[in-house]
Coordinates of C-alpha atoms (C1' of nucleotides) in Angstrom, one line a residue:
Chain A
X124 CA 5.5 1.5 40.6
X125 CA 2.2 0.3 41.8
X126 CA 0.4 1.4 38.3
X127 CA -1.4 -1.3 36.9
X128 CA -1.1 -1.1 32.5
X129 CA -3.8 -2.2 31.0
X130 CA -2.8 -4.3 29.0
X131 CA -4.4 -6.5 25.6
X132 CA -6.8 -9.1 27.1
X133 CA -7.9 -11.7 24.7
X134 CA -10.3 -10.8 22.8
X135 CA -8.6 -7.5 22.4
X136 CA -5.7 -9.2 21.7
X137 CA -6.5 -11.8 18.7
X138 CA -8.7 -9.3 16.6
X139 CA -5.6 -7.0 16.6
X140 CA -3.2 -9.9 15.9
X141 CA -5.2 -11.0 13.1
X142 CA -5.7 -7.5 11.9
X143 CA -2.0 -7.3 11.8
X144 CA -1.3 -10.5 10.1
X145 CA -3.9 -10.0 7.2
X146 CA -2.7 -6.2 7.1
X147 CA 0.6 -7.6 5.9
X148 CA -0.2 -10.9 4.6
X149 CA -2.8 -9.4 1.8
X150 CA -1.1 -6.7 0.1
X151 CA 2.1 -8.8 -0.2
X152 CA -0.3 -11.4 -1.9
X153 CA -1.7 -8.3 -4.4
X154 CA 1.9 -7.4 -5.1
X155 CA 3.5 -10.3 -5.8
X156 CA 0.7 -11.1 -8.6
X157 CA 0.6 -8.1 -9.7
X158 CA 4.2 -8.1 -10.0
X159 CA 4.7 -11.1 -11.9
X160 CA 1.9 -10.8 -14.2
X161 CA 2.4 -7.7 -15.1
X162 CA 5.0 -6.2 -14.3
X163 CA 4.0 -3.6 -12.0
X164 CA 3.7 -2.8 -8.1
X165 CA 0.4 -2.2 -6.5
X166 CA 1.6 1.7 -5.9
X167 CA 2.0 1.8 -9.7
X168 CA -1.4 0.6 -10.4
X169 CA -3.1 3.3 -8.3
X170 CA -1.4 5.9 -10.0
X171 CA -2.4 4.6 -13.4
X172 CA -6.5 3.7 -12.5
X173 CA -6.3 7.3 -11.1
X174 CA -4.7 8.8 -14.1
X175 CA -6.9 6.8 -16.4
X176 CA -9.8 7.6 -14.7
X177 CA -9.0 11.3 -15.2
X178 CA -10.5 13.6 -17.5
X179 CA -7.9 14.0 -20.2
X180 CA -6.2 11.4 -18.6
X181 CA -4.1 13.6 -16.7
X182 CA -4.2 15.5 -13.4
X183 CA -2.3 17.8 -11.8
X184 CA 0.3 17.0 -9.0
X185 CA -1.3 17.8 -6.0
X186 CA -4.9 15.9 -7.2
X187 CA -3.3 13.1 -8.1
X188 CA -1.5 12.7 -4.7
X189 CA -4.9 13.2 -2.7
X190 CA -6.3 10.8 -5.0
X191 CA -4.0 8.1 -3.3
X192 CA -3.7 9.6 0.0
X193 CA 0.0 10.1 -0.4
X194 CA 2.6 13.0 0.1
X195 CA 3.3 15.0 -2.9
X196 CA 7.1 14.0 -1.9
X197 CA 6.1 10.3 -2.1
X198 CA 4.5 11.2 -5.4
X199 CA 6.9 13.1 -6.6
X200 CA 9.9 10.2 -6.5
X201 CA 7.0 7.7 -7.9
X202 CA 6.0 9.6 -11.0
X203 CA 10.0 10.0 -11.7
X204 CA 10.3 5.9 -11.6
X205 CA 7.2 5.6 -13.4
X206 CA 8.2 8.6 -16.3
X207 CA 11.5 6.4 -16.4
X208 CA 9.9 3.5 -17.6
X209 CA 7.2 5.2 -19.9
X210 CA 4.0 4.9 -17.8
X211 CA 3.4 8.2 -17.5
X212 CA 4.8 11.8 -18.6
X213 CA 5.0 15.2 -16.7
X214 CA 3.6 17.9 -18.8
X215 CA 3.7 21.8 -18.0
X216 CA 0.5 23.4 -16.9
X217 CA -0.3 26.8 -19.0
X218 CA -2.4 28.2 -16.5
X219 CA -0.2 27.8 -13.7
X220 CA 3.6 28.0 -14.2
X221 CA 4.4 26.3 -10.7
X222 CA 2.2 23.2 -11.6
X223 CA 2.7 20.1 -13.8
X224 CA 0.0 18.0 -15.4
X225 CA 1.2 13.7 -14.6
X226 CA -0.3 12.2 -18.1
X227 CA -1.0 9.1 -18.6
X228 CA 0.8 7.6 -22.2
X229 CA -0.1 5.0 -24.2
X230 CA 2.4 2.2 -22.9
X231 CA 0.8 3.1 -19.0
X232 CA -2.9 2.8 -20.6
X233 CA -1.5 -0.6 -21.8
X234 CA 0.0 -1.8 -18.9
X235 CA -3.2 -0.7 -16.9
X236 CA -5.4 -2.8 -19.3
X237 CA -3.4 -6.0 -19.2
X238 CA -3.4 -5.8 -15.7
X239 CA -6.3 -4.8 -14.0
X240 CA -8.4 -8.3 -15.1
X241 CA -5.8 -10.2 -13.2
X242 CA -5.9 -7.8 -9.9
X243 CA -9.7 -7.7 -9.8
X244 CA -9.4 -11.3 -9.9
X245 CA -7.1 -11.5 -7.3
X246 CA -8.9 -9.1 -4.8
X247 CA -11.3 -11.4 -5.2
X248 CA -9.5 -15.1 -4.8
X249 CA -7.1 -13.5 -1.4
X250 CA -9.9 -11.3 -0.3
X251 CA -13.9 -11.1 -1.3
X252 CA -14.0 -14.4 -1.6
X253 CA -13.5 -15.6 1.8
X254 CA -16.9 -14.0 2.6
X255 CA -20.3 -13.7 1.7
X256 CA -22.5 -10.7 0.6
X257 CA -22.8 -10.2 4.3
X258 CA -20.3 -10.7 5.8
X259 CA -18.5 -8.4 3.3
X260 CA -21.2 -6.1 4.5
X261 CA -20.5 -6.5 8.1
X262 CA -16.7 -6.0 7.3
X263 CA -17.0 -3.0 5.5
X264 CA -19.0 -1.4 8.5
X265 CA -16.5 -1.9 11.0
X266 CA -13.4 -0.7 9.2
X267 CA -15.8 2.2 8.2
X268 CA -16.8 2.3 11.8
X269 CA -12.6 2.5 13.0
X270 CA -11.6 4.8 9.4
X271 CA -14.3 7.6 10.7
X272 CA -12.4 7.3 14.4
X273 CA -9.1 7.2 13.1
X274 CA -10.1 10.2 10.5
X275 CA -11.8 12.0 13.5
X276 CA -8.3 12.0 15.8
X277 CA -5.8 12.2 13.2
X278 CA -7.2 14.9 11.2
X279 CA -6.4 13.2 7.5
X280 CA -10.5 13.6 7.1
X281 CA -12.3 11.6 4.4
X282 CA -12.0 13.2 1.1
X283 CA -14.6 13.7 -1.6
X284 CA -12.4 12.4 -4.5
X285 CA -12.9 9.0 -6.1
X286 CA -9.8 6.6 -4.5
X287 CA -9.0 2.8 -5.1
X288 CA -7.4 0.3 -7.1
X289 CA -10.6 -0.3 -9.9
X290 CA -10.7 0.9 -12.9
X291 CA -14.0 2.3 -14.0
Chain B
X118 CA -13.4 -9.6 -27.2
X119 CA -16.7 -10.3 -26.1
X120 CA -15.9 -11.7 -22.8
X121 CA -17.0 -9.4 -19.9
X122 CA -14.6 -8.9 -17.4
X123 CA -16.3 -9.1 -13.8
X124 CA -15.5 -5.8 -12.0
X125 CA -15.9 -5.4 -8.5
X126 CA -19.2 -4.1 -7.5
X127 CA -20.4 -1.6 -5.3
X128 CA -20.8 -3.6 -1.8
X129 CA -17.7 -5.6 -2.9
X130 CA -15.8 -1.9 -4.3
X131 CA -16.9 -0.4 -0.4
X132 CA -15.6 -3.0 1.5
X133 CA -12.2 -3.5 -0.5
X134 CA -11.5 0.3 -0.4
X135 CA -12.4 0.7 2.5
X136 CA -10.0 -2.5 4.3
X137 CA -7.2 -0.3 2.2
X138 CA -7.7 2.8 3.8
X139 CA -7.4 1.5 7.2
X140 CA -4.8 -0.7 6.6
X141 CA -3.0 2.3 5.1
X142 CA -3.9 4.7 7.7
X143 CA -4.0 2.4 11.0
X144 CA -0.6 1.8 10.9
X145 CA 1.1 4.9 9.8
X146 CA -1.1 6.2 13.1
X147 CA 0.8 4.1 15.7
X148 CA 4.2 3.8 14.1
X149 CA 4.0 7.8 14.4
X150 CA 3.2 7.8 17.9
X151 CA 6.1 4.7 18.4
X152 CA 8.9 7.1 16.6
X153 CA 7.6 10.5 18.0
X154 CA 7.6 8.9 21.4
X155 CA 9.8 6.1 22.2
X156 CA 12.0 6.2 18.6
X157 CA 11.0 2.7 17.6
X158 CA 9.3 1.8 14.2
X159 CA 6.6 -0.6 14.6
X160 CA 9.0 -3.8 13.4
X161 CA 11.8 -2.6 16.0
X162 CA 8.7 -3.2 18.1
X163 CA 7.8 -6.2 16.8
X164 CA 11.5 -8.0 17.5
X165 CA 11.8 -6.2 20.7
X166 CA 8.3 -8.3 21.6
X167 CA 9.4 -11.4 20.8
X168 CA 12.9 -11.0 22.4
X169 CA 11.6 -10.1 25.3
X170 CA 9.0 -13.2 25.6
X171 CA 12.0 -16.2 25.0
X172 CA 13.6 -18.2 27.5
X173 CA 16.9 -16.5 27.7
X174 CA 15.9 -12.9 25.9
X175 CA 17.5 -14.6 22.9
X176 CA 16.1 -16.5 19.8
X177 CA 18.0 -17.9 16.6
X178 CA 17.6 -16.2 14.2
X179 CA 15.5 -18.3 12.0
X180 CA 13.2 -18.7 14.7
X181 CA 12.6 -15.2 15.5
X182 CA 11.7 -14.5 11.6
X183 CA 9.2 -17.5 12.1
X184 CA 7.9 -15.4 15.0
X185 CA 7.7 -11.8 13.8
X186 CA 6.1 -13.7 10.1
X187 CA 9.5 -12.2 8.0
X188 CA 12.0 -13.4 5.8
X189 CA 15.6 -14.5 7.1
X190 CA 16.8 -11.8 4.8
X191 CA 14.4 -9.2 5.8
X192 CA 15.5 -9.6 9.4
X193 CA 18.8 -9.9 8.7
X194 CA 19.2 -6.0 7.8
X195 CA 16.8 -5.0 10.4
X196 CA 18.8 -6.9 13.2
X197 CA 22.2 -5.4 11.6
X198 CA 19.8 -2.1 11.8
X199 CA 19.1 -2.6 15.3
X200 CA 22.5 -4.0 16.8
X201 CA 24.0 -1.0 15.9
X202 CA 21.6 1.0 18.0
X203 CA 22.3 -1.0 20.6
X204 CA 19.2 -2.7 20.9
X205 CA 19.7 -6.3 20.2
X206 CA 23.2 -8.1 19.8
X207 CA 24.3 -11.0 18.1
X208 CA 26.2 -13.8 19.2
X209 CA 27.5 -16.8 18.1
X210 CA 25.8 -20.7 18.7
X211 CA 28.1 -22.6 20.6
X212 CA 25.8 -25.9 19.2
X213 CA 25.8 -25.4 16.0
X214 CA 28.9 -23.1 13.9
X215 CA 26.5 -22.1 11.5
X216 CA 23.4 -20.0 13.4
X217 CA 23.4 -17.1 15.8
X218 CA 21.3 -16.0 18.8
X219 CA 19.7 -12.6 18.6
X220 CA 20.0 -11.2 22.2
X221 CA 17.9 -8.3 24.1
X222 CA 20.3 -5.6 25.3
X223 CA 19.8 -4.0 28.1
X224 CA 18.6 -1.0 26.5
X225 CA 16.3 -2.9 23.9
X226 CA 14.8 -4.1 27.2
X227 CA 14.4 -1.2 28.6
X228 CA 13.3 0.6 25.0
X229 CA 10.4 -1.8 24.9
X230 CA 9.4 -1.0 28.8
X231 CA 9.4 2.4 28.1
X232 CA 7.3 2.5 24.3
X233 CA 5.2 -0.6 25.5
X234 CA 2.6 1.8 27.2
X235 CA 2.3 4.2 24.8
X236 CA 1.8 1.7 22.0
X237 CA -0.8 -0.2 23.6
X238 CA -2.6 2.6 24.7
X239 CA -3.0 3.8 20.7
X240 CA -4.1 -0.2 19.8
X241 CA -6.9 1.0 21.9
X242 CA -7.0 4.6 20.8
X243 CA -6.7 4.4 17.0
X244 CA -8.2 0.8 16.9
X245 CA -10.1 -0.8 19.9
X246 CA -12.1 1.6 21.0
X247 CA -14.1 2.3 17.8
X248 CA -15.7 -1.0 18.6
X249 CA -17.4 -2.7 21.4
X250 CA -16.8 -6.7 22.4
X251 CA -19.0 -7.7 20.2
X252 CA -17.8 -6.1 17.1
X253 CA -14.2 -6.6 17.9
X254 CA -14.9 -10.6 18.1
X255 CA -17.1 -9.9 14.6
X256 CA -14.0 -8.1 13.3
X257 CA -11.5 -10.8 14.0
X258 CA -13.9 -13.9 13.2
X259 CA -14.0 -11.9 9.9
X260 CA -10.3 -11.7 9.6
X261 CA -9.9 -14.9 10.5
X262 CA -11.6 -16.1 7.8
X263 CA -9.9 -14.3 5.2
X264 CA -6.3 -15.3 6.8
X265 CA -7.6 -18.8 6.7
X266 CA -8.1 -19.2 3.2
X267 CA -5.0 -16.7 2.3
X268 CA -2.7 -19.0 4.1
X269 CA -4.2 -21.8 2.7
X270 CA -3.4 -20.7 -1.2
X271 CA -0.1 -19.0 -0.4
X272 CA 1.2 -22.3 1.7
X273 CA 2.5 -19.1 4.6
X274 CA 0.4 -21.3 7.1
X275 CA -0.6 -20.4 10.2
X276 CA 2.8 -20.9 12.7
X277 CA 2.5 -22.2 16.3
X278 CA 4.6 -19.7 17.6
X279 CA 3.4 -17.1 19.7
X280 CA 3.3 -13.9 17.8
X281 CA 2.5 -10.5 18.3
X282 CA 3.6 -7.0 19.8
X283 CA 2.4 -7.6 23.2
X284 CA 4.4 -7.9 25.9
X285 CA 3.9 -10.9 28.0
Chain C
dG216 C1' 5.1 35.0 2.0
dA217 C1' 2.3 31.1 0.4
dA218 C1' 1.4 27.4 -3.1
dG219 C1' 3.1 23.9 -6.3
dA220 C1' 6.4 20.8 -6.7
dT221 C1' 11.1 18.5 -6.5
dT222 C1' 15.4 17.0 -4.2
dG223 C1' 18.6 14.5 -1.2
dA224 C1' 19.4 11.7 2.7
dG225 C1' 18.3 7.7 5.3
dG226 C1' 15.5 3.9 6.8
dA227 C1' 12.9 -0.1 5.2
dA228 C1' 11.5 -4.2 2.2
dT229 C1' 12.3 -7.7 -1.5
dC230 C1' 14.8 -10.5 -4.6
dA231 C1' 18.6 -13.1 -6.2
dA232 C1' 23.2 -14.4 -5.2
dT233 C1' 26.6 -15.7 -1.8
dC234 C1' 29.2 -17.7 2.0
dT235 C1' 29.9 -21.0 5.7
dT236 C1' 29.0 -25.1 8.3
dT237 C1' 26.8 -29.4 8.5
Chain D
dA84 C1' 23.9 -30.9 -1.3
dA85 C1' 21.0 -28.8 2.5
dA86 C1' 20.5 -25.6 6.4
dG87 C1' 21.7 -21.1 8.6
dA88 C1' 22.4 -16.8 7.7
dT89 C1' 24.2 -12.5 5.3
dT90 C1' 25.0 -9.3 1.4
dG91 C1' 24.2 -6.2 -2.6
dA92 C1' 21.1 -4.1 -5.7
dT93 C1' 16.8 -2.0 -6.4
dT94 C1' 12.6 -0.1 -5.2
dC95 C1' 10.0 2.3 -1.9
dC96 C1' 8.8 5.7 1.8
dT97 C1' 9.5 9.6 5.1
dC98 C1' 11.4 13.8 6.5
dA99 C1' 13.5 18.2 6.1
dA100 C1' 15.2 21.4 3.0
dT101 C1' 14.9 23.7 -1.5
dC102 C1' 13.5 26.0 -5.7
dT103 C1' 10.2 28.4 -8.6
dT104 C1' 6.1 30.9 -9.5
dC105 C1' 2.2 33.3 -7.8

DNA sequence: GAAGATTGAGGAATCAATCTTT
DNA sequence: AAAGATTGATTCCTCAATCTTC
């Protein structure tokens, strides 16, 4: 085999290493405070700023699953751990007898409250706060830069709901 | 309560939501192409690396979950995972009664040769290529930073060990 | 048949508890 | 007791198959 593979050089190399590192590094951060303050994952908080963010606090199935960018099957087994400990409640939809309404109940607002000061905070002692307003800036323009790429090939295009972890 | 909770703001809101995206997206991207082509996930990948780059094709165990940044536990299951695939094996340390090597098969070797590639290839494809030299040394001086400081609170300093998923 | 959603199986990750050798 | 490593339980995620209503 006289093919040469290109392989990583360094550059190339160290800004994917550290990508990887703080990929998996940060959210484990997130989680474990999140976790043991209040009792919740960081899959369990996006469904309830999403939910609370909703007009009747509620939406139905398939918007809440675009909201976080998951599967409805992902969704589906998350709302059934989540309705198990009262977070949230599946309600039937009149219009439509296929579809179900994921509500948001008053121990999930609860738990929302009491936990989102804590997560802002720590987005902001593991994350913004290592950089400056621009460099924040600069940062945001280059994982925009690779998303639109990455949206381009793969097809999961950007969507025109509201996403995120911040309750409004 | 009159204390006002600081919520993100916009520039801070942009560049948060948009580092979760990517870190979402970017590696569901490449461990699909790993599984579709070569029927590794991404952390088979990771073990196979760093196999693959020791002295004899064998680490202990606690140093290879030093290498691949994992818990002894963790890689405990994976390894059992992956010795029953045939890809790594386990054998005993005549030194020391209590630790084990983990040992590159012949077929984890040639798994690797054969994924290594197509994996590297999609680094570039899915990641690299949306940015030019400049940005990508922008990027990880940015990264950096934040793994700097994150390391620094959560006492997971940075390791000497050579890490990563390329192939030496 | 297509859309809305759930289910079951299997791999993957984390935590606390355990077992053995030093 | 400390170090090396594994185990079991639980949660989480993906895939393919299913069920119901439109």
């Amino acid at each position: 085999m006289a093919t040469t593979i290109p392989w990583l050089d360094d550059r190339e190399q160290v800004t994917w290493l550290s990508w990887l590192r703080l990929s998996a590094e940060l959210p484990a951060a997130l989680h474990r405070q999140l976790q043991s303050d209040a009792d919740l994952s960081l899959p369990d908080y996006d469904v309830l700023v999403q939910l609370a963010a909703a007009p009747q606090r509620r939406l139905r199935t398939t918007a809440l699953a675009r909201a976080v960018h998951w599967e409805r099957s992902r969704l589906s087994h998350h709302v059934k751990r989540m309705e198990s400990r009262g977070l949230v409640e599946r309600v039937a939809c009149d219009d439509d007898g296929r579809g179900n309404f994921v509500e948001l109940t008053r121990a999930g607002a609860a738990a929302l409250a009491g936990a989102a000061p804590g997560h802002v905070a720590a987005v902001r002692h593991y994350f913004l706060d290592a950089l400056d307003a621009d460099e924040q800036e600069t940062l945001a323009a280059l994982t925009g830069k690779v998303l639109a790429r990455l949206d381009g090939i793969t097809g999961s295009g950007a969507t025109d709901a509201p996403c995120g972890r911040d309750p409004g």
